[in-house]
Coordinates of C-alpha atoms and ligand atoms in Angstrom, one line a residue:
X1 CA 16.7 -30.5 -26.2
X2 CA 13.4 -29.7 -24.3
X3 CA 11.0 -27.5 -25.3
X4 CA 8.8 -27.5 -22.4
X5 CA 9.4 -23.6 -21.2
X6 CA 11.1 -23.5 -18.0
X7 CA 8.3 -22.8 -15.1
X8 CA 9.2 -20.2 -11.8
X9 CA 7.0 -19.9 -8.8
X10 CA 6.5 -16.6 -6.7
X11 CA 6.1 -16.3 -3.4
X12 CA 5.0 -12.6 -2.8
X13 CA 5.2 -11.3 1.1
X14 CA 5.2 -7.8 2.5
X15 CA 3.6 -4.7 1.3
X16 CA 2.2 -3.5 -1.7
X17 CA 5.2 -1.9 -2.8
X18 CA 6.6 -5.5 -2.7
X19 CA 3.8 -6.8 -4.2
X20 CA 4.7 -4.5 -7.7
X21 CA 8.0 -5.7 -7.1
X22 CA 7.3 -9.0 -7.8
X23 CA 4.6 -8.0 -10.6
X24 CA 8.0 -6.9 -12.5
X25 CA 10.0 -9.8 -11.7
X26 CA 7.0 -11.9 -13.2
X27 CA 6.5 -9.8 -15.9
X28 CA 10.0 -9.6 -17.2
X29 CA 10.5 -13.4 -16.5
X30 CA 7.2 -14.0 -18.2
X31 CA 8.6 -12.1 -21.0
X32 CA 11.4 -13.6 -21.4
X33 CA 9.3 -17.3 -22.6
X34 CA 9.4 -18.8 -18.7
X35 CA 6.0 -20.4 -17.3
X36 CA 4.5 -19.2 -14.0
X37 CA 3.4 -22.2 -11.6
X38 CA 0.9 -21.5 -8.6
X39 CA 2.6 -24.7 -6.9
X40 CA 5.7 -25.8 -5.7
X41 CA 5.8 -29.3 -7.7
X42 CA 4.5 -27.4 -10.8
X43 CA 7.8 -25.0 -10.8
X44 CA 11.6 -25.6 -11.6
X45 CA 12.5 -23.1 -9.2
X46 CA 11.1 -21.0 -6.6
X47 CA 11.6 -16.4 -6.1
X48 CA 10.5 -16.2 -2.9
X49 CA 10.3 -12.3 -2.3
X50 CA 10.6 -11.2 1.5
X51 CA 9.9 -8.3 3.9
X52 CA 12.1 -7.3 6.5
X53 CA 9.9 -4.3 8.2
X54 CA 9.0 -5.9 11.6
X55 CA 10.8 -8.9 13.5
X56 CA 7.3 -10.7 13.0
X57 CA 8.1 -10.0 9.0
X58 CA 11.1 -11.3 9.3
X59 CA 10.1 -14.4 10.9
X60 CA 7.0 -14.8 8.4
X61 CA 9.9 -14.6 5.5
X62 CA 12.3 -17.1 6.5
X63 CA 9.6 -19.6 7.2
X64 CA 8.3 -18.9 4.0
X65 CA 11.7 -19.7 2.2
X66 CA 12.1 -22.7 4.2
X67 CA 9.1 -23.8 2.9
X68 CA 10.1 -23.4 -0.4
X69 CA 13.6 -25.2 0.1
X70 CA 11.2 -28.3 1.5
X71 CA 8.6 -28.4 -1.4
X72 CA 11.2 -27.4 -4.3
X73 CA 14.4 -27.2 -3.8
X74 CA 15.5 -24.5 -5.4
X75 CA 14.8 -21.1 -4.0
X76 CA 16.3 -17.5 -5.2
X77 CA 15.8 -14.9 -2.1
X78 CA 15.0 -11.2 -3.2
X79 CA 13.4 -8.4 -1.1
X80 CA 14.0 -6.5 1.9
X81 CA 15.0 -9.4 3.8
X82 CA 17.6 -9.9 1.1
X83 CA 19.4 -7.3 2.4
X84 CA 20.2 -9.3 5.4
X85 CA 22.2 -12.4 3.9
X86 CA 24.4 -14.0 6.5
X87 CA 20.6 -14.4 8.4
X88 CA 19.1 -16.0 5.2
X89 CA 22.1 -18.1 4.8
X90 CA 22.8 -19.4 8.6
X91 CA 19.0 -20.1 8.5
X92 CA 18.7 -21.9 4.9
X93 CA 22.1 -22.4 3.4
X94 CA 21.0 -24.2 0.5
X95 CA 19.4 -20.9 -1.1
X96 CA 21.0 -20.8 -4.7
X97 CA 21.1 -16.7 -4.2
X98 CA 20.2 -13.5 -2.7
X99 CA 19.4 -10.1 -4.0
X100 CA 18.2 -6.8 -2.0
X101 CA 15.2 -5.0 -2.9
X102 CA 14.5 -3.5 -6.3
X103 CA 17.4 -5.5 -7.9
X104 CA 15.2 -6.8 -10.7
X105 CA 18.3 -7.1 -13.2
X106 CA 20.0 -9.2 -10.5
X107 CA 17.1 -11.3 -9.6
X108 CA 16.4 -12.3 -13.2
X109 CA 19.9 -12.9 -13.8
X110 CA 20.0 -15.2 -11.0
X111 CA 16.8 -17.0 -12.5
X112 CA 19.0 -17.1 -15.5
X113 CA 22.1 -18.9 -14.1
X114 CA 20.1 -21.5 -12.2
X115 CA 17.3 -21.8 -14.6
X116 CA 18.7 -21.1 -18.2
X117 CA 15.6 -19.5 -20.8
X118 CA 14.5 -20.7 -23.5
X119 CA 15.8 -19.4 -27.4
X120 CA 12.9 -18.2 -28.3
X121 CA 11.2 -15.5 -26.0
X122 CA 7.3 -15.2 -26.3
X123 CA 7.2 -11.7 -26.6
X124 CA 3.4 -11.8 -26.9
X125 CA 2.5 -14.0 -24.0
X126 CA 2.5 -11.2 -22.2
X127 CA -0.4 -8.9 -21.8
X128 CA -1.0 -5.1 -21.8
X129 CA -0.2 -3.9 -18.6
X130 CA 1.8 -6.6 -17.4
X131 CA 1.2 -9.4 -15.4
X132 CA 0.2 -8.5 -12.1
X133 CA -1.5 -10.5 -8.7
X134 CA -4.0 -7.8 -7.9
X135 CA -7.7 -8.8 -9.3
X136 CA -7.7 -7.6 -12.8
X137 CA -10.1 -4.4 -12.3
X138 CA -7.1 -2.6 -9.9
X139 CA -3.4 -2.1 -9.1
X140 CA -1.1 -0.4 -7.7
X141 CA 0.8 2.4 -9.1
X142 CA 4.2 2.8 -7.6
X143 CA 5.5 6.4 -8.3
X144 CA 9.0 6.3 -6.2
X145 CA 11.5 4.3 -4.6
X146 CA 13.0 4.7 -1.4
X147 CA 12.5 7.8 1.5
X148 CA 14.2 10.6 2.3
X149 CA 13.1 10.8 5.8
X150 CA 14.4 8.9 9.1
X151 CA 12.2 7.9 10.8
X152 CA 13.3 6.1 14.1
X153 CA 11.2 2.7 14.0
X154 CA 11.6 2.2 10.6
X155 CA 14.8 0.6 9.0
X156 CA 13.0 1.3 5.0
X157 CA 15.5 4.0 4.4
X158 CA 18.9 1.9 5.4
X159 CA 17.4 -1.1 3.1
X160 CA 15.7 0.9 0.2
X161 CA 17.8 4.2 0.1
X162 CA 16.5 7.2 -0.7
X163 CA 14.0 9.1 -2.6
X164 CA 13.8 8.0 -6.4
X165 CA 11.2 9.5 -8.1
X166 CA 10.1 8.2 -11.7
X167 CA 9.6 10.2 -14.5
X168 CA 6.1 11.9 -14.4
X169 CA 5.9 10.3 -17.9
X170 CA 6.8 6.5 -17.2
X171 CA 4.2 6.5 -14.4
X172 CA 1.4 7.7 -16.1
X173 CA 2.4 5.4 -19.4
X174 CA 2.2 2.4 -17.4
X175 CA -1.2 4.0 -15.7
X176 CA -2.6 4.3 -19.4
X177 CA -1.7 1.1 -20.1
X178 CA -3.2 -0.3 -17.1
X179 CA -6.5 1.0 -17.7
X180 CA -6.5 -0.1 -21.0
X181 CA -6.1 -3.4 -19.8
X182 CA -9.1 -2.8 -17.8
X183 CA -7.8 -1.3 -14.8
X184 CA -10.8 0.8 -13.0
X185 CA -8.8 1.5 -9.8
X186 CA -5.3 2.8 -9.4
X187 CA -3.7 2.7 -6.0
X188 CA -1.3 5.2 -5.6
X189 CA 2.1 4.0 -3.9
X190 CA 5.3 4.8 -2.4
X191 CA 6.9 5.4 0.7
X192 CA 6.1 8.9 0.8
X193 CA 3.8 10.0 -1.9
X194 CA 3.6 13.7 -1.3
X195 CA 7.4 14.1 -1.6
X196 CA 7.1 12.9 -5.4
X197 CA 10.5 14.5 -7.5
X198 CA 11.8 16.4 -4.4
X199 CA 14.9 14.4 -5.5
X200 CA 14.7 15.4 -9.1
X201 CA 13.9 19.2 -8.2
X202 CA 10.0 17.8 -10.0
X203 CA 11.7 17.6 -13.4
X204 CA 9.6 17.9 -16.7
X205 CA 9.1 15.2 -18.9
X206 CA 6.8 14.9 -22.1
X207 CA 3.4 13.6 -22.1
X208 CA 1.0 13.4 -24.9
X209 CA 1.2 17.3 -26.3
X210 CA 2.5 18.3 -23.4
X211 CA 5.3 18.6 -20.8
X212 CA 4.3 17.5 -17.2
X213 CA 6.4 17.7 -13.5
X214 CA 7.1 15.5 -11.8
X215 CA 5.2 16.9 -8.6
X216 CA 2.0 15.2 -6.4
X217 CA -0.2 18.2 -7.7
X218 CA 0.7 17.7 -11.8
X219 CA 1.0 13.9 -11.5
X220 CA -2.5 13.5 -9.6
X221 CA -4.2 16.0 -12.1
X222 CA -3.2 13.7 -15.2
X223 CA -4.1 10.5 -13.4
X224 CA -7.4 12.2 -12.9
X225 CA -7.8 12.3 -16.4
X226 CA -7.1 9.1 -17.2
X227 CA -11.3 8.0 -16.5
X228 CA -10.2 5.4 -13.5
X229 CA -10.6 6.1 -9.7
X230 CA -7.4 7.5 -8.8
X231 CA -6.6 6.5 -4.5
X232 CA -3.7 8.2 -2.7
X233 CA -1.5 6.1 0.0
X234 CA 1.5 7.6 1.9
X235 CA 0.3 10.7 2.1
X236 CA 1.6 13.4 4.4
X237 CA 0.3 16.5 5.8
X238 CA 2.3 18.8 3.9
X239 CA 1.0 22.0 3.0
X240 CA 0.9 21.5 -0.8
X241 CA -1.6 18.3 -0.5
X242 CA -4.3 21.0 0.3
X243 CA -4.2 21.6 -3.6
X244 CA -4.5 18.0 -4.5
X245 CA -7.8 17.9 -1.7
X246 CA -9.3 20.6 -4.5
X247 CA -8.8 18.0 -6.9
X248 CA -10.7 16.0 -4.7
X249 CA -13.2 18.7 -4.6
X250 CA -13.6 18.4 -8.3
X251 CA -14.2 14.8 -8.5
X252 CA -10.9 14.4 -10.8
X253 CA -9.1 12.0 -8.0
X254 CA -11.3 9.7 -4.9
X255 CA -12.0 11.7 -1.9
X256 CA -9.6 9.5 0.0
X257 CA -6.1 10.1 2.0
X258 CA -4.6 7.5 3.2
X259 CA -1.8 9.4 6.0
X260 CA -0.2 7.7 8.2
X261 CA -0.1 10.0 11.5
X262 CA 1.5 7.0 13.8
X263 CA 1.1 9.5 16.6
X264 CA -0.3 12.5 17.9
X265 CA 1.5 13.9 20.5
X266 CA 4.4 16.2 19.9
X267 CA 6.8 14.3 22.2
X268 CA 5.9 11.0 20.5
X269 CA 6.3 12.2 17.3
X270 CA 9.4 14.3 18.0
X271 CA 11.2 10.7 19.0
X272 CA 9.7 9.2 15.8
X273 CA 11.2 11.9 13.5
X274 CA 7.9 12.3 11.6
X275 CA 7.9 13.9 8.4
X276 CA 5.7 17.3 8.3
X277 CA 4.9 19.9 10.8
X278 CA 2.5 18.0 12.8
X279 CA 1.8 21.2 14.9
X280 CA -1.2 22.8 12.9
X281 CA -2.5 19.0 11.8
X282 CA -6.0 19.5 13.1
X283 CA -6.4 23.0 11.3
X284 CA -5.0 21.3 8.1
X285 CA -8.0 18.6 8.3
X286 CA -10.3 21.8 9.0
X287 CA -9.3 23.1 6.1
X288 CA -9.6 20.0 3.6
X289 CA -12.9 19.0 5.0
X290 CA -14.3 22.5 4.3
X291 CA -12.5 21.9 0.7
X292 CA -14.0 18.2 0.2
X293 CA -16.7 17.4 3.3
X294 CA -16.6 13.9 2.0
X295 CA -13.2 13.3 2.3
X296 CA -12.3 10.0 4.3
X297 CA -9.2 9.7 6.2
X298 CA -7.4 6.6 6.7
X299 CA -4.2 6.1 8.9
X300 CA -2.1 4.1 11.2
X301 CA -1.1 4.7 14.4
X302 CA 1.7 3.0 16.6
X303 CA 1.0 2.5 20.5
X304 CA 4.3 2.4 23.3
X305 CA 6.2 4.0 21.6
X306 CA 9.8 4.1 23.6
X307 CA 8.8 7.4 26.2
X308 CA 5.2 7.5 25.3
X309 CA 3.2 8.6 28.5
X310 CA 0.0 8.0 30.0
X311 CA -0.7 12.1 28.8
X312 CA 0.9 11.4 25.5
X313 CA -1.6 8.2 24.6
X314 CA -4.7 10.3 26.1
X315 CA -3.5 13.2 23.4
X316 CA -3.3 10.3 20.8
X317 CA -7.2 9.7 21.7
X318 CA -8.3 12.9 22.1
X319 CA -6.7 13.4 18.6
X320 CA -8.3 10.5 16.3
X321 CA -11.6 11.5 17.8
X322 CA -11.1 15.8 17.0
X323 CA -9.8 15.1 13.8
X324 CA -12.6 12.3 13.1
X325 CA -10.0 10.0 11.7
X326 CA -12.3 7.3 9.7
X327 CA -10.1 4.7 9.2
X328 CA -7.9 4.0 11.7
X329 CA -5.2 1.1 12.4
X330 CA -3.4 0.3 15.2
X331 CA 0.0 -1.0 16.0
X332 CA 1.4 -2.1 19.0
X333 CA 5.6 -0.9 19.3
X334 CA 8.1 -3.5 17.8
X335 CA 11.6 -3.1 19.0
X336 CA 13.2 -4.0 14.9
X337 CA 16.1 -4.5 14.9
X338 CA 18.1 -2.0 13.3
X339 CA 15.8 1.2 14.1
X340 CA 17.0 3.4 15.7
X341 CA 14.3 3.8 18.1
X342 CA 15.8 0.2 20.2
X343 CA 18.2 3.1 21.8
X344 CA 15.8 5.5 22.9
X345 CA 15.3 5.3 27.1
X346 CA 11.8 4.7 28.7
X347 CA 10.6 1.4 26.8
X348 CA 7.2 0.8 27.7
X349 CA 6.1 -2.0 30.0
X350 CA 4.4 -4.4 27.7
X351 CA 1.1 -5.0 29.7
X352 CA 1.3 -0.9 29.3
X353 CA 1.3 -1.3 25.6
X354 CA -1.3 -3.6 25.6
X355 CA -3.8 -2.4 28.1
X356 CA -2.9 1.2 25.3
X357 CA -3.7 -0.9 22.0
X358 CA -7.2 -2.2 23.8
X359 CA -8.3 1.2 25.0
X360 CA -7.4 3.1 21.4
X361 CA -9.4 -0.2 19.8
X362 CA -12.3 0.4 21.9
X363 CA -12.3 4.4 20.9
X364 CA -11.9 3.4 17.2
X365 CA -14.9 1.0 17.2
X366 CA -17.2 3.2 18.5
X367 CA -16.1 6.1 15.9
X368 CA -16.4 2.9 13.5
X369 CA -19.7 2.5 14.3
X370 CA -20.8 6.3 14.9
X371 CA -20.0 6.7 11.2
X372 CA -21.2 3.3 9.6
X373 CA -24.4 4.6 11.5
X374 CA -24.1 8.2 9.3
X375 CA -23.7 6.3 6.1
X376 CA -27.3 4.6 6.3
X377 CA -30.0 5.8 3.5
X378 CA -27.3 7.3 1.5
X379 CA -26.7 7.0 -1.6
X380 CA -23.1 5.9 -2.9
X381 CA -21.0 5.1 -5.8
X382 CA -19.3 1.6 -5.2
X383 CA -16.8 -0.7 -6.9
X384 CA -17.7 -4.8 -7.3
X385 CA -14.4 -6.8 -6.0
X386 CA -16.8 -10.0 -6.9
X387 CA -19.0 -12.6 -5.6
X388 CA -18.3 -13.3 -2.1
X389 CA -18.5 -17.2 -1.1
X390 CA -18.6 -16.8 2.7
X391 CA -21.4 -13.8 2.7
X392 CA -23.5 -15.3 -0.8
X393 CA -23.4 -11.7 -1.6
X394 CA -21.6 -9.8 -4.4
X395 CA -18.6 -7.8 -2.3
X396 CA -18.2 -4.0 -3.6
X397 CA -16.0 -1.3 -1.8
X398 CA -16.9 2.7 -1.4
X399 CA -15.2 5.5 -2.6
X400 CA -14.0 5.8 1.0
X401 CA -12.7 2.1 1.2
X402 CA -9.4 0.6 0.4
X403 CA -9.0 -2.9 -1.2
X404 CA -7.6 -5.2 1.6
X405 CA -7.5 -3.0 4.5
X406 CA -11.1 -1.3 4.5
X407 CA -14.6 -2.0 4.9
X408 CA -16.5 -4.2 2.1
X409 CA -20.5 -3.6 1.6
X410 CA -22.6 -6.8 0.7
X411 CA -24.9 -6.6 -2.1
X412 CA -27.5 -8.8 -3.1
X413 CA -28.9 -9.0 -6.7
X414 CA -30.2 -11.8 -8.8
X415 CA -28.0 -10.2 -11.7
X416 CA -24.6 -11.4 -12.4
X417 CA -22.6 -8.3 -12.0
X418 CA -19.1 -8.1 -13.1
X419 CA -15.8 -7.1 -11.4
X420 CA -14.7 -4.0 -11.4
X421 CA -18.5 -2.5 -12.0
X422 CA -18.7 1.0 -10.6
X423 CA -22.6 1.7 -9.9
X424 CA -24.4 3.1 -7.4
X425 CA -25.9 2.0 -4.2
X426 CA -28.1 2.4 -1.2
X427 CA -26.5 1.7 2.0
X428 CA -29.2 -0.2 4.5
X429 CA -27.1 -0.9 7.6
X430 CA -24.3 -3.1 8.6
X431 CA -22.3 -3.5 11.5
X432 CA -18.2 -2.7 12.9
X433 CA -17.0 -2.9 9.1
X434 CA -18.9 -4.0 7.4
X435 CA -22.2 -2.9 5.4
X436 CA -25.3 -3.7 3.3
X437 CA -26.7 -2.2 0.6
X438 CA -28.7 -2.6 -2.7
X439 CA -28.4 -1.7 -6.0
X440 CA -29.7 1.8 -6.6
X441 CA -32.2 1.3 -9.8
X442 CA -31.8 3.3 -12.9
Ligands
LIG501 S1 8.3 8.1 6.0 FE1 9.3 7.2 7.8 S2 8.2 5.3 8.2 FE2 7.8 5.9 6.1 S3 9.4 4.8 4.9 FE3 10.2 6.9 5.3 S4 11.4 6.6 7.2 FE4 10.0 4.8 7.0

């Protein structure tokens, strides 16, 4: 009998919360005595872990397993896209099997059948924390499954269910174990962050000496303890988050909210069915920037939306300009298939939507560049991601950037300086982006 450990391959697509999903799936699997190959040839078999949130997604997915069914062979499907089988299978119908998202028992069953373990699990192969494909100095911390809201573009909900909160104490165990295995950033995650344990009425669990809720406020005041940078994604503009901006205030958590608006204008958002009372949304920014003036706002935004106006995009400008939105991305309207939104009347002329997605890029550059312009001669704490190859500079992020979908500040030192160093800097100028800066002495 062999006793060469049976190797897998993961293909990760999609979003962070997909990403963790497949962190688990390795983990486990890793766990369990199987070998992890970055290649195709190098691998028995192939999870090749899909998103289904836009067409385009889709598409990117089941190219991605037929890829995987040409270089391997054997291919498992989980993920959003899973949810969809008679498309995987008309597409590729020599993929072995198919789970939906969050099935991690039936994805590592699957590996099972096709790919039978080893006796003998190496227990302590794995190390603390898990294995995860994020650099080794952050991750992301997924809090909850699923969404309790509707929204009409997005088909989430009818593929991941809704709202499952974890335990207040599970999430920040695995958050101490992270930094302890020299985690310096945690990336808060979920679909909705700031409705955390609506769906378990924010039931207590122990923690240390004490009991904690399972509510934003309580879970983001005990991550802020934990002596990492604590980042907030998915947040919305619920009245309660104002508390969580004091803790902000206080330094406990990054000044950072990551909210994505999609929309500005009451009809627009109306036809969406966003989450929150977007009426007083302005006010509520008013009021956190008074409680933390350096808070930075990131967000995304969708453009032709079925029904959206001329007036209705203009609002949308007038909006990410008032509120001094800081990060801002920009979508154009996909018609998925699925939402809800296909059935809505008044689709928007695609040239429309494009001239629309232009115009807002043009407004966002130049608040881009009126506040890359602010940031010169000041003095900030950043966050090393590495060397950079392309730039010969060492890459760090601000407080007010984002791994992967923020700007990056070049640094230049003779000095080897190591991942996940947090140190100050001097900001000297940059452009759209990007900017440059020097180590601040000591
Ligand atoms: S909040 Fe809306 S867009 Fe986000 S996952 Fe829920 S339904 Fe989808």
């Amino acid at each position: 009998m062999s006793t060469k450990a049976p190797t897998i391959g993961v293909v990760s697509l999609g979003c962070p919360k997909a990403l963790v999903d497949s962190e688990r799936i390795i983990t486990r699997l890793r766990s369990e005595g199987y070998s992890l190959s970055a290649t195709y040839e190098g691998a028995d078999l192939v999870v090749v872990n899909t998103c289904g949130f836009l067409d385009s997604a889709k598409a990117e997915s089941l190219d991605a397993i037929g890829e995987a069914i040409a270089e391997n062979g054997k291919v498992i499907v989980t993920g959003c896209l899973g949810k969809e089988e008679s498309l995987i299978r008309a597409a590729h119908p020599k993929v072995l099997e198919i789970t939906g998202p969050h099935q991690y028992e039936a994805v590592v069953g699957a590996v099972h059948t096709h790919l039978p373990q080893l006796h003998d699990p190496k227990i302590d192969l794995v190390p603390e924390g898990g294995y995860r494909l994020t650099p080794r100095h952050y991750a992301y911390l997924k809090i909850s499954e699923g969404c309790n809201n509707r929204c009409t573009f997005c088909i989430i909900p009818s593929i991941r269910g809704d709202l499952v909160s974890r335990p207040a104490n599970a999430v920040l165990k695995e958050a101490e174990s992270l930094v302890k295995a020299g985690v310096k950033e945690l990336l808060v995650i979920s679909q909705d962050t700031s409705a955390y344990g609506v769906d378990v009425k924010y039931a207590e669990s122990k923690w240390k000496d004490r009991m904690v809720r399972a509510k934003f406020y309580d879970l983001c005041k005990e991550l802020g303890e934990l002596g990492a940078w604590v980042r907030l994604h998915y947040v919305y503009p619920y009245p309660h988050v104002d508390e969580v901006v004091g803790l902000m205030a206080e330094g406990k958590i990054l000044p950072y909210l990551d909210i994505p608006f999609q929309h500005a204008s009451p009809n627009v958002l109306k036809a969406m069915r966003r989450p929150a009372n977007q009426d007083k949304v302005l006010d509520r920014i008013k009021k956190w920037r008074d409680i933390c003036p350096d808070l930075t706002i990131r967000s995304s935004f969708i453009v032709g939306f079925p029904g959206e106006t001329e007036d209705d995009f203009e609002t949308l400008l007038d909006f990410i300009e008032e509120a001094e939105i800081d990060r801002a991305g920009v979508f154009k309207y996909e018609n998925v298939e699925g939402a809800p939104s296909r059935d809505l009347p008044d689709h928007v002329d695609q040239d429309d939507v494009n001239d629309r997605y232009d115009r807002f890029m043009e407004v966002q550059t130049t608040l881009a560049h009126a506040r890359l312009q602010s940031m010169i001669g000041k003095t900030v704490d950043g966050i090393c991601d590495g060397w950079d190859e392309d730039a010969e500079a060492y890459a760090f992020r601000t407080k007010a950037d984002a791994p992967e979908i923020d700007g990056v500040t070049y640094v230049d030192s003779d000095d080897e300086i190591a991942e996940g160093t947090i140190t100050q800097l001097e900001i000297l100028g940059g452009e759209g982006h990007e900017m440059v800066g020097a180590l601040v002495e000591k």
